[in-house]
């Protein structure tokens, strides 16, 4: 029984060595290709802070909350779905200021899906004395599907490169014998609020001017890089 086990190991090793040797001995062409795509973000997260000390008329946090909800609904925003309270520990945070004064603060996250809506939110909330609004991060909702598509395009591009290189030699490209996914990433704008340009009332809050707000987001760059080895026939 022991001899049989040793024989099987030798056969497996011999087969593995033969396959590796055959791979090395075959004429092949190696390609390394990178493809990318620039995409406009379709998930924009705004942080809205309601604080009794942030408005001229000293409205309570509850009053500001009602105004915020009414304003967002007037913009056809589904507050039940796209608005969430960020403070998970309690219903509000308490800040102790100047002795015994206690001011309540609530922090919300709002999801909008385009720059135009984000600009309208900033302008309309400013009208109801809610100006503590910031752009938290941007995302692309179909990022996973896009990266898979870029991988496929990179593979096809690899084959085209291989064919263009072997054609002058009157040779053909055979099957791929090695494929490696070297890199599939998005640039740092994904998940961050970098690359945001704001023009209009939000940039001159001090004057309290009510005017249209134009927001532009830099596109998110997605990249996929592959290494492929093709047999040369």
CSV table of N, CA and C in Angstrom, one decimal, residues 13 35 39 65 89 94-95 117-118 135 163 174 179 192 203 223:
chain,number,residue,atom,x,y,z
A,13,UNK,N,3.4,14.4,-9.8
A,13,UNK,CA,4.5,15.4,-9.9
A,13,UNK,C,5.0,15.4,-11.3
A,35,UNK,N,-7.5,50.0,-19.5
A,35,UNK,CA,-8.6,50.8,-20.1
A,35,UNK,C,-9.3,51.5,-19.0
A,39,UNK,N,-17.0,58.7,-15.4
A,39,UNK,CA,-18.4,58.6,-15.2
A,39,UNK,C,-18.9,59.7,-14.2
A,65,UNK,N,-36.4,71.1,11.8
A,65,UNK,CA,-36.6,69.8,11.2
A,65,UNK,C,-37.9,69.8,10.4
A,89,UNK,N,-26.7,57.1,18.4
A,89,UNK,CA,-26.7,56.8,19.8
A,89,UNK,C,-28.0,57.4,20.5
A,94,UNK,N,-26.4,66.8,22.4
A,94,UNK,CA,-26.5,68.0,23.3
A,94,UNK,C,-25.1,68.7,23.4
A,95,UNK,N,-25.1,69.9,23.2
A,95,UNK,CA,-23.9,70.7,23.3
A,95,UNK,C,-24.1,71.7,24.4
A,117,UNK,N,-30.1,68.7,-8.5
A,117,UNK,CA,-30.9,68.6,-7.3
A,117,UNK,C,-30.1,69.0,-6.1
A,118,UNK,N,-28.8,68.7,-6.0
A,118,UNK,CA,-28.0,69.1,-4.9
A,118,UNK,C,-28.0,70.6,-4.8
A,135,UNK,N,-21.3,68.8,1.3
A,135,UNK,CA,-21.3,67.7,0.4
A,135,UNK,C,-20.3,66.7,1.0
A,163,UNK,N,-3.0,40.5,-32.1
A,163,UNK,CA,-3.2,40.3,-33.6
A,163,UNK,C,-2.4,41.3,-34.4
A,174,UNK,N,-3.3,32.5,-31.1
A,174,UNK,CA,-4.1,31.3,-30.6
A,174,UNK,C,-4.9,31.7,-29.3
A,179,UNK,N,-4.2,34.6,-17.9
A,179,UNK,CA,-4.9,35.9,-17.8
A,179,UNK,C,-4.7,36.3,-16.3
A,192,UNK,N,-15.5,60.4,-2.0
A,192,UNK,CA,-15.1,61.7,-1.3
A,192,UNK,C,-15.7,62.8,-2.1
A,203,UNK,N,-21.8,80.0,-2.3
A,203,UNK,CA,-20.5,80.5,-2.1
A,203,UNK,C,-20.4,81.9,-1.6
A,223,UNK,N,-10.7,52.4,-13.7
A,223,UNK,CA,-9.6,51.8,-14.5
A,223,UNK,C,-9.5,50.3,-14.3
